[in-house]
Backbone as JSON, one array per atom type, in Angstrom:
{
  "sequence": "MLKRICFISLFFIIVIGCSDKTVEKSDKDIPSDSTQVGMVLGLYDESATDSKQMIHKIKANEAYTPEIYIKNNFPNESSFRLFFLKDYKQCEVFTDDEVKSSYIDIKLKHLEEKSIQVKIPLVEEGLHDFIVIAVRDPDNTLDKEQYVDSTQVYLSRRVSLISGDIKSTDNIIYTPLNSNNNINGQDIYTEPFISLKSENITVA",
  "N": [[0.84, -1.21, 0.0], [1.9, 1.22, 0.84], [3.9, 1.47, -1.06], [2.34, 1.82, -3.33], [1.17, 4.32, -2.85], [3.44, 5.97, -2.82], [4.25, 5.6, -5.45], [2.09, 6.73, -6.92], [2.28, 9.39, -6.04], [4.8, 10.11, -7.06], [4.23, 9.87, -9.76], [2.38, 12.01, -10.21], [4.06, 14.2, -9.67], [5.88, 14.05, -11.77], [4.16, 14.44, -13.98], [3.14, 17.07, -13.5], [5.54, 18.48, -13.6], [6.24, 18.11, -16.31], [4.08, 19.4, -17.49], [4.53, 22.07, -16.78], [6.77, 22.62, -18.28], [5.78, 22.61, -20.85], [4.4, 25.01, -21.21], [6.24, 26.95, -21.14], [7.93, 29.68, -22.73], [10.26, 30.82, -25.09], [12.42, 33.72, -25.59], [12.23, 34.21, -28.25], [9.65, 33.69, -28.95], [8.16, 35.8, -28.07], [6.41, 38.53, -29.22], [7.71, 41.42, -30.9], [8.19, 44.97, -31.59], [9.42, 45.04, -34.05], [8.29, 42.99, -35.47], [5.83, 43.79, -36.26], [3.63, 44.54, -38.87], [3.37, 47.05, -41.33], [3.19, 50.64, -41.73], [4.81, 53.62, -40.53], [3.98, 56.93, -39.86], [4.77, 60.28, -39.39], [4.25, 63.7, -38.41], [5.81, 66.59, -37.77], [6.73, 69.64, -36.05], [8.58, 72.48, -34.9], [6.98, 74.47, -34.0], [4.82, 73.43, -32.68], [2.08, 73.43, -30.45], [1.32, 71.62, -28.61], [2.07, 68.46, -27.06], [1.34, 66.3, -28.59], [1.5, 67.07, -31.18], [-0.67, 68.17, -32.6], [-1.49, 70.71, -33.16], [-0.07, 73.33, -34.9], [1.63, 76.41, -34.83], [2.4, 79.38, -36.46], [3.99, 82.48, -37.48], [2.11, 85.09, -39.1], [1.82, 84.94, -42.63], [4.21, 83.58, -42.97], [6.81, 81.18, -43.74], [6.1, 77.69, -43.68], [7.54, 74.93, -42.26], [7.46, 71.91, -41.79], [8.49, 68.64, -40.49], [8.59, 65.5, -42.01], [8.15, 62.21, -41.06], [8.81, 58.86, -41.84], [8.48, 55.33, -41.72], [9.27, 52.04, -42.72], [7.65, 49.21, -41.98], [6.99, 46.94, -43.26], [7.65, 43.6, -44.45], [9.21, 43.5, -46.76], [11.12, 45.51, -49.13], [9.68, 48.65, -49.84], [7.84, 51.02, -51.8], [6.91, 54.43, -51.4], [4.62, 57.12, -51.73], [4.33, 60.46, -51.06], [1.78, 62.73, -50.47], [0.53, 66.1, -50.29], [-1.72, 68.25, -48.66], [-3.39, 71.32, -48.33], [-5.86, 72.81, -46.58], [-7.53, 70.9, -47.68], [-6.93, 70.77, -50.36], [-4.73, 69.74, -52.86], [-1.34, 70.63, -52.58], [1.76, 72.23, -53.53], [5.1, 71.62, -52.45], [8.33, 72.57, -51.15], [11.39, 70.79, -51.09], [14.31, 69.69, -49.21], [16.38, 70.24, -50.97], [15.42, 72.39, -52.3], [13.66, 71.78, -54.36], [10.67, 71.99, -56.1], [7.6, 70.36, -55.74], [4.6, 68.4, -56.23], [4.28, 66.02, -55.04], [6.18, 63.46, -53.28], [8.42, 60.85, -53.85], [9.49, 57.92, -52.2], [11.68, 55.26, -51.37], [11.98, 52.55, -49.27], [13.8, 50.18, -47.33], [13.19, 47.13, -45.47], [12.27, 47.97, -42.22], [13.59, 50.34, -42.47], [13.96, 53.86, -42.0], [13.06, 57.33, -42.51], [13.5, 60.87, -42.52], [12.08, 63.84, -43.72], [12.28, 67.2, -44.53], [9.92, 69.59, -45.42], [8.7, 72.5, -47.2], [6.38, 75.12, -47.18], [6.23, 78.04, -48.74], [4.71, 80.44, -48.2], [2.2, 81.1, -45.98], [-0.98, 82.11, -45.68], [-2.62, 84.34, -43.37], [-4.61, 82.98, -40.76], [-6.71, 80.09, -39.94], [-5.79, 76.83, -40.8], [-5.98, 73.58, -42.37], [-3.6, 71.09, -42.52], [-2.44, 68.36, -44.29], [-0.83, 65.22, -44.59], [-0.37, 62.53, -46.74], [0.54, 59.22, -47.05], [1.13, 56.9, -49.52], [1.36, 53.53, -50.24], [3.23, 51.64, -52.58], [2.31, 53.12, -55.0], [2.03, 52.94, -57.78], [1.12, 50.46, -58.27], [-1.51, 48.79, -59.41], [-4.74, 47.19, -59.02], [-5.58, 44.14, -60.62], [-8.01, 42.93, -60.62], [-11.19, 43.32, -58.97], [-11.02, 43.45, -55.51], [-10.83, 42.96, -51.92], [-8.83, 45.09, -50.01], [-6.93, 45.78, -47.23], [-7.04, 48.94, -45.86], [-5.03, 49.96, -44.21], [-2.79, 48.76, -45.14], [-2.24, 50.1, -47.39], [-2.42, 52.97, -47.35], [-1.69, 55.87, -45.27], [-2.41, 58.6, -43.14], [-1.77, 61.91, -41.83], [-2.89, 64.67, -39.93], [-2.81, 68.13, -39.15], [-3.78, 71.04, -37.33], [-3.16, 74.11, -38.56], [-2.13, 77.17, -37.51], [-1.86, 80.39, -38.59], [-0.54, 83.37, -37.72], [-2.34, 85.44, -35.34], [-5.28, 84.32, -33.91], [-7.88, 85.7, -32.54], [-10.6, 85.81, -32.03], [-13.47, 83.74, -31.56], [-16.02, 83.91, -32.37], [-17.23, 83.25, -34.78], [-17.52, 80.54, -34.9], [-19.47, 77.74, -35.64], [-21.61, 75.53, -34.1], [-22.88, 72.36, -34.63], [-25.3, 70.26, -33.52], [-25.29, 66.68, -32.99], [-27.72, 64.25, -33.64], [-29.55, 61.36, -32.37], [-29.9, 59.75, -34.54], [-27.67, 59.82, -36.0], [-27.04, 61.73, -38.05], [-26.57, 64.74, -39.96], [-28.42, 67.52, -40.53], [-30.25, 65.95, -41.95], [-28.59, 64.43, -43.56], [-26.73, 61.52, -43.88], [-23.83, 60.52, -42.03], [-20.66, 59.01, -42.32], [-18.21, 58.96, -41.25], [-15.92, 59.75, -38.56], [-16.62, 62.6, -36.5], [-15.1, 65.79, -37.19], [-13.1, 68.8, -37.04], [-13.23, 71.35, -39.37], [-12.84, 73.57, -42.24], [-15.21, 75.84, -43.6], [-16.18, 77.87, -46.03], [-15.95, 81.1, -44.76], [-16.29, 80.47, -42.2], [-15.94, 78.27, -39.33], [-16.79, 75.01, -39.21], [-18.11, 72.73, -36.98], [-18.47, 69.44, -37.04]],
  "CA": [[0.0, 0.0, 0.0], [2.8, 2.37, 0.93], [4.58, 1.59, -2.34], [1.38, 2.35, -4.28], [1.03, 5.76, -2.56], [4.68, 6.61, -3.29], [4.26, 5.57, -6.92], [1.11, 7.73, -7.38], [2.84, 10.73, -5.76], [5.88, 10.32, -8.02], [3.59, 10.05, -11.07], [1.84, 13.37, -10.27], [5.18, 15.13, -9.71], [6.41, 14.0, -13.13], [3.16, 15.06, -14.87], [3.13, 18.51, -13.25], [6.8, 19.01, -14.12], [6.16, 18.14, -17.77], [3.11, 20.43, -17.87], [5.17, 23.37, -16.64], [7.71, 22.81, -19.38], [5.08, 22.82, -22.11], [3.9, 26.37, -21.32], [7.36, 27.88, -21.17], [8.21, 30.28, -24.04], [11.55, 31.49, -25.2], [12.34, 35.11, -26.0], [11.91, 34.28, -29.68], [8.2, 33.6, -29.12], [7.55, 37.04, -27.63], [6.39, 39.48, -30.33], [8.33, 42.72, -30.69], [7.76, 45.99, -32.54], [10.0, 44.77, -35.35], [7.48, 42.0, -36.17], [4.58, 44.41, -36.66], [3.62, 44.87, -40.29], [2.68, 48.31, -41.63], [4.05, 51.8, -41.91], [4.72, 54.65, -39.49], [4.01, 58.26, -40.47], [4.72, 61.35, -38.4], [4.27, 65.08, -38.89], [6.34, 67.33, -36.62], [7.24, 70.99, -36.27], [8.98, 73.15, -33.66], [5.94, 75.42, -33.59], [3.71, 72.7, -32.07], [1.63, 73.98, -29.17], [0.99, 70.51, -27.73], [3.02, 67.35, -27.18], [0.86, 65.34, -29.59], [1.71, 67.64, -32.51], [-1.96, 68.32, -33.26], [-1.66, 72.11, -33.54], [1.16, 74.06, -35.19], [1.34, 77.84, -34.9], [3.49, 80.16, -37.02], [3.66, 83.89, -37.69], [1.32, 85.34, -40.3], [2.55, 85.08, -43.9], [5.55, 83.02, -42.79], [6.97, 79.85, -44.31], [5.8, 76.56, -42.8], [8.58, 73.94, -42.58], [7.34, 70.71, -40.94], [9.32, 67.48, -40.79], [7.8, 64.3, -42.24], [8.87, 60.99, -40.67], [8.17, 57.65, -42.34], [9.22, 54.1, -41.47], [8.72, 50.88, -43.4], [7.6, 48.01, -41.16], [6.63, 45.8, -44.08], [8.78, 42.66, -44.5], [10.02, 43.71, -47.95], [11.32, 46.89, -49.55], [8.43, 49.22, -50.33], [7.85, 52.39, -52.31], [5.87, 55.27, -50.82], [4.44, 58.43, -52.35], [3.78, 61.42, -50.11], [0.96, 63.82, -51.01], [0.35, 67.19, -49.32], [-2.94, 69.01, -48.86], [-3.66, 72.45, -47.44], [-7.3, 73.07, -46.65], [-8.12, 69.82, -48.48], [-6.55, 70.9, -51.76], [-3.33, 69.34, -53.02], [-0.46, 71.78, -52.71], [3.16, 71.95, -53.83], [6.03, 71.92, -51.36], [9.75, 72.55, -51.47], [12.15, 69.84, -50.29], [15.57, 70.22, -48.68], [17.21, 70.76, -52.06], [14.67, 73.49, -52.93], [12.93, 71.31, -55.52], [9.24, 72.14, -55.9], [6.9, 69.19, -56.23], [3.28, 68.16, -55.65], [4.4, 64.78, -54.26], [7.55, 62.99, -53.09], [8.55, 59.39, -53.88], [10.51, 57.38, -51.3], [11.8, 53.81, -51.34], [12.59, 52.16, -48.0], [13.98, 48.77, -47.06], [12.53, 46.66, -44.26], [12.62, 48.67, -40.98], [14.31, 51.59, -42.74], [13.18, 55.06, -41.7], [13.61, 58.54, -43.12], [12.86, 62.15, -42.19], [12.19, 64.82, -44.8], [11.72, 68.52, -44.22], [9.29, 70.25, -46.57], [8.43, 73.92, -46.92], [5.38, 75.91, -47.9], [6.85, 79.37, -48.58], [3.87, 81.51, -47.68], [0.92, 80.64, -45.46], [-1.77, 83.29, -45.36], [-3.11, 84.41, -41.99], [-5.86, 82.27, -40.49], [-6.66, 78.7, -39.51], [-5.71, 75.94, -41.95], [-5.74, 72.15, -42.16], [-2.5, 70.58, -43.33], [-2.53, 66.9, -44.28], [0.16, 64.44, -45.33], [-0.88, 61.19, -47.04], [1.55, 58.3, -47.57], [0.52, 55.8, -50.28], [2.33, 52.45, -50.49], [3.2, 51.09, -53.95], [1.28, 53.91, -55.69], [1.88, 52.56, -59.19], [0.65, 49.08, -58.32], [-2.98, 48.78, -59.49], [-5.35, 45.86, -58.94], [-6.05, 43.56, -61.88], [-9.43, 42.61, -60.44], [-11.76, 43.89, -57.75], [-10.81, 42.64, -54.32], [-10.7, 43.74, -50.69], [-7.48, 45.37, -49.55], [-6.95, 46.52, -45.97], [-6.55, 50.3, -46.1], [-3.8, 50.21, -43.45], [-1.69, 48.23, -45.92], [-2.13, 50.91, -48.61], [-2.14, 54.38, -47.1], [-1.76, 56.39, -43.92], [-2.43, 60.06, -43.21], [-1.64, 62.7, -40.61], [-3.45, 66.01, -40.12], [-2.6, 69.1, -38.08], [-4.39, 72.36, -37.47], [-2.08, 75.09, -38.73], [-2.55, 78.54, -37.22], [-0.94, 81.4, -39.1], [-0.91, 84.63, -37.09], [-3.13, 85.39, -34.11], [-6.73, 84.2, -34.04], [-8.33, 86.18, -31.24], [-12.04, 85.66, -31.84], [-14.1, 82.48, -31.95], [-17.45, 84.19, -32.51], [-17.78, 82.7, -36.02], [-17.59, 79.08, -34.85], [-20.83, 77.24, -35.66], [-21.71, 74.19, -33.54], [-24.04, 71.62, -35.11], [-25.48, 69.08, -32.66], [-25.56, 65.39, -33.61], [-28.85, 63.58, -33.0], [-29.37, 59.93, -32.17], [-29.96, 59.06, -35.83], [-26.34, 59.9, -36.61], [-27.02, 62.49, -39.3], [-26.53, 66.2, -39.84], [-29.34, 68.16, -41.48], [-30.86, 64.95, -42.81], [-27.6, 63.71, -44.35], [-26.0, 60.52, -43.1], [-22.39, 60.67, -41.98], [-20.05, 57.69, -42.19], [-16.89, 59.11, -40.66], [-15.91, 60.38, -37.26], [-16.68, 64.07, -36.56], [-13.83, 66.49, -37.14], [-13.18, 70.24, -37.24], [-12.68, 71.72, -40.67], [-13.18, 74.91, -42.69], [-16.3, 75.97, -44.56], [-16.21, 79.3, -46.38], [-15.17, 81.89, -43.82], [-16.6, 80.01, -40.86], [-15.42, 76.98, -38.93], [-17.91, 74.12, -38.94], [-17.81, 71.58, -36.12], [-19.44, 68.41, -37.42]],
  "C": [[0.87, 1.25, 0.0], [3.51, 2.59, -0.4], [3.65, 2.21, -3.38], [1.23, 3.87, -4.1], [2.25, 6.51, -3.06], [4.72, 6.67, -4.8], [3.31, 6.63, -7.5], [1.65, 9.14, -7.18], [3.93, 11.06, -6.77], [5.32, 10.59, -9.42], [3.07, 11.47, -11.23], [2.95, 14.41, -10.35], [5.76, 15.21, -11.12], [5.47, 14.7, -14.1], [3.15, 16.57, -14.72], [4.39, 19.15, -13.8], [6.78, 19.12, -15.62], [5.2, 19.21, -18.24], [3.72, 21.8, -17.79], [6.09, 23.65, -17.81], [7.0, 23.12, -20.68], [4.59, 24.26, -22.27], [5.02, 27.39, -21.33], [7.6, 28.38, -22.59], [9.56, 30.95, -24.02], [11.35, 32.93, -25.63], [11.95, 35.25, -27.46], [10.42, 34.24, -29.92], [7.49, 34.88, -28.75], [7.58, 38.05, -28.77], [7.03, 40.8, -29.96], [7.83, 43.69, -31.74], [8.26, 45.68, -33.95], [9.18, 43.76, -36.15], [6.15, 42.57, -36.64], [4.67, 44.86, -38.11], [2.83, 46.15, -40.52], [3.67, 49.42, -41.89], [3.82, 52.79, -40.77], [4.87, 56.0, -40.18], [3.87, 59.31, -39.39], [4.82, 62.71, -39.06], [4.63, 65.98, -37.71], [6.79, 68.74, -37.02], [7.57, 71.63, -34.92], [7.9, 74.07, -33.13], [4.75, 74.74, -32.91], [3.36, 73.27, -30.7], [1.25, 72.88, -28.18], [1.94, 69.35, -28.02], [2.61, 66.33, -28.24], [0.96, 65.88, -31.01], [0.39, 67.76, -33.28], [-2.18, 69.74, -33.78], [-0.28, 72.74, -33.75], [0.8, 75.53, -35.38], [2.57, 78.6, -35.38], [3.05, 81.61, -37.15], [2.92, 84.05, -39.01], [2.23, 85.54, -41.51], [4.0, 84.61, -43.8], [5.61, 81.64, -43.41], [6.7, 78.78, -43.25], [6.72, 75.41, -43.2], [8.49, 72.72, -41.66], [8.29, 69.6, -41.38], [8.42, 66.26, -40.91], [8.67, 63.08, -41.91], [8.11, 59.78, -41.2], [9.08, 56.45, -42.11], [8.5, 52.93, -42.13], [8.8, 49.65, -42.49], [7.1, 46.8, -41.94], [7.85, 44.89, -44.25], [9.71, 42.87, -45.69], [10.22, 45.2, -48.22], [10.04, 47.42, -50.18], [8.65, 50.65, -50.83], [6.68, 53.15, -51.72], [5.81, 56.59, -51.6], [3.72, 59.33, -51.36], [3.04, 62.53, -50.84], [0.7, 64.84, -49.91], [-0.9, 67.99, -49.68], [-3.01, 70.15, -47.85], [-5.1, 72.86, -47.66], [-7.97, 72.16, -47.68], [-7.93, 70.0, -49.99], [-5.07, 70.57, -51.87], [-2.47, 70.57, -53.28], [0.97, 71.32, -53.01], [4.03, 72.37, -52.66], [7.45, 71.92, -51.9], [10.44, 71.55, -50.55], [13.46, 70.48, -49.85], [16.45, 70.83, -49.77], [16.48, 71.81, -52.89], [14.01, 73.07, -54.25], [11.43, 71.37, -55.21], [8.5, 70.97, -56.52], [5.55, 69.05, -55.54], [3.24, 66.84, -54.89], [5.87, 64.37, -54.2], [7.55, 61.47, -53.06], [9.73, 58.96, -53.0], [10.5, 55.86, -51.39], [12.58, 53.42, -50.09], [12.69, 50.65, -47.88], [13.23, 48.4, -45.78], [13.12, 47.33, -43.03], [13.45, 49.94, -41.23], [13.39, 52.78, -42.48], [13.85, 56.29, -42.31], [12.81, 59.75, -42.69], [13.13, 63.14, -43.31], [11.56, 66.14, -44.34], [11.17, 69.14, -45.5], [8.96, 71.69, -46.18], [7.31, 74.44, -47.81], [5.78, 77.36, -47.68], [5.99, 80.42, -47.89], [2.52, 80.96, -47.26], [0.14, 81.86, -45.0], [-2.35, 83.2, -43.94], [-4.46, 83.7, -41.85], [-5.61, 80.84, -40.02], [-6.72, 77.79, -40.73], [-5.6, 74.49, -41.48], [-4.62, 71.71, -43.09], [-2.45, 69.07, -43.17], [-1.41, 66.29, -45.12], [-0.41, 63.04, -45.51], [0.26, 60.36, -47.64], [0.84, 57.12, -48.23], [1.6, 54.77, -50.61], [2.14, 51.87, -51.89], [2.17, 51.82, -54.81], [1.04, 53.52, -57.14], [1.4, 51.13, -59.37], [-0.87, 49.07, -58.28], [-3.5, 47.35, -59.47], [-5.83, 45.41, -60.31], [-7.53, 43.22, -61.82], [-9.89, 43.17, -59.1], [-11.58, 42.93, -56.59], [-10.64, 43.54, -53.11], [-9.22, 43.88, -50.32], [-7.58, 46.22, -48.28], [-6.31, 47.89, -46.18], [-5.25, 50.6, -45.37], [-2.57, 49.66, -44.17], [-1.39, 49.1, -47.15], [-1.75, 52.35, -48.33], [-2.29, 54.73, -45.62], [-1.7, 57.9, -44.01], [-2.25, 60.68, -41.84], [-2.14, 64.11, -40.89], [-3.14, 66.88, -38.91], [-3.41, 70.35, -38.37], [-3.26, 73.38, -37.48], [-2.62, 76.49, -38.53], [-1.47, 79.5, -37.7], [-1.38, 82.76, -38.56], [-1.71, 84.41, -35.83], [-4.61, 85.32, -34.44], [-7.32, 84.53, -32.68], [-9.8, 85.89, -30.97], [-12.52, 84.29, -32.3], [-15.6, 82.66, -32.14], [-18.06, 83.54, -33.75], [-17.77, 81.18, -36.05], [-19.04, 78.64, -34.75], [-20.84, 75.81, -35.14], [-22.99, 73.54, -34.02], [-24.21, 70.37, -34.27], [-25.76, 67.83, -33.47], [-26.73, 64.73, -32.88], [-28.61, 62.08, -32.95], [-29.4, 59.13, -33.47], [-28.66, 59.15, -36.61], [-26.36, 60.59, -37.97], [-27.03, 63.97, -39.01], [-27.42, 66.78, -40.93], [-29.92, 67.15, -42.48], [-29.89, 64.15, -43.64], [-26.81, 62.76, -43.45], [-24.51, 60.82, -43.12], [-21.79, 59.31, -41.68], [-18.66, 57.77, -41.59], [-17.0, 59.78, -39.31], [-15.97, 61.9, -37.41], [-15.29, 64.68, -36.49], [-14.06, 67.97, -37.4], [-12.54, 70.58, -38.58], [-13.14, 73.13, -41.01], [-14.34, 74.85, -43.67], [-16.52, 77.44, -44.82], [-15.35, 80.07, -45.39], [-15.42, 81.47, -42.38], [-15.96, 78.66, -40.58], [-16.6, 76.11, -38.54], [-17.44, 72.95, -38.08], [-18.86, 70.54, -36.39], [-19.49, 67.33, -36.36]]
}
């Protein structure tokens, strides 16, 4: 009887020991940032008024010179095309070598990163939206209709650009959202955002 009890106890010790070993993971099994697939896009400027780089403020009629940061986290070398919009209209920018262009092409290897400074020579006084859009493999078109995850194709960053001093907010129009998720009878399919409409600022 005593031998049987000792045998059963030894059996459970061996089983528990083996079970512990099966759940152990090496450092190679732990995912890291380098294994994440996608792209990283940043828009920075010394004139930022907040740590998240959401608002940039410059002097009236002064050049705007933000820095664009992009990193390729895709497993293979990828081409990217950067587009620039001011107040939702494509605009031309100057690069470091003073070349004027409406877009910039970049080719990055796996995990390669690059920073580019661009310049808009003259920004008129007022509140503006400045947007950078990075498109991956822009010349690669689909042969047939199929679903493609947007995060694998493009990424954008937007900042509110203030040129000069904006002292009054009397012309801001607030439009309430009702439970039916529409504005003035029109359905909306995107998240609300602040933008420009004529001379007023519309908060949707």
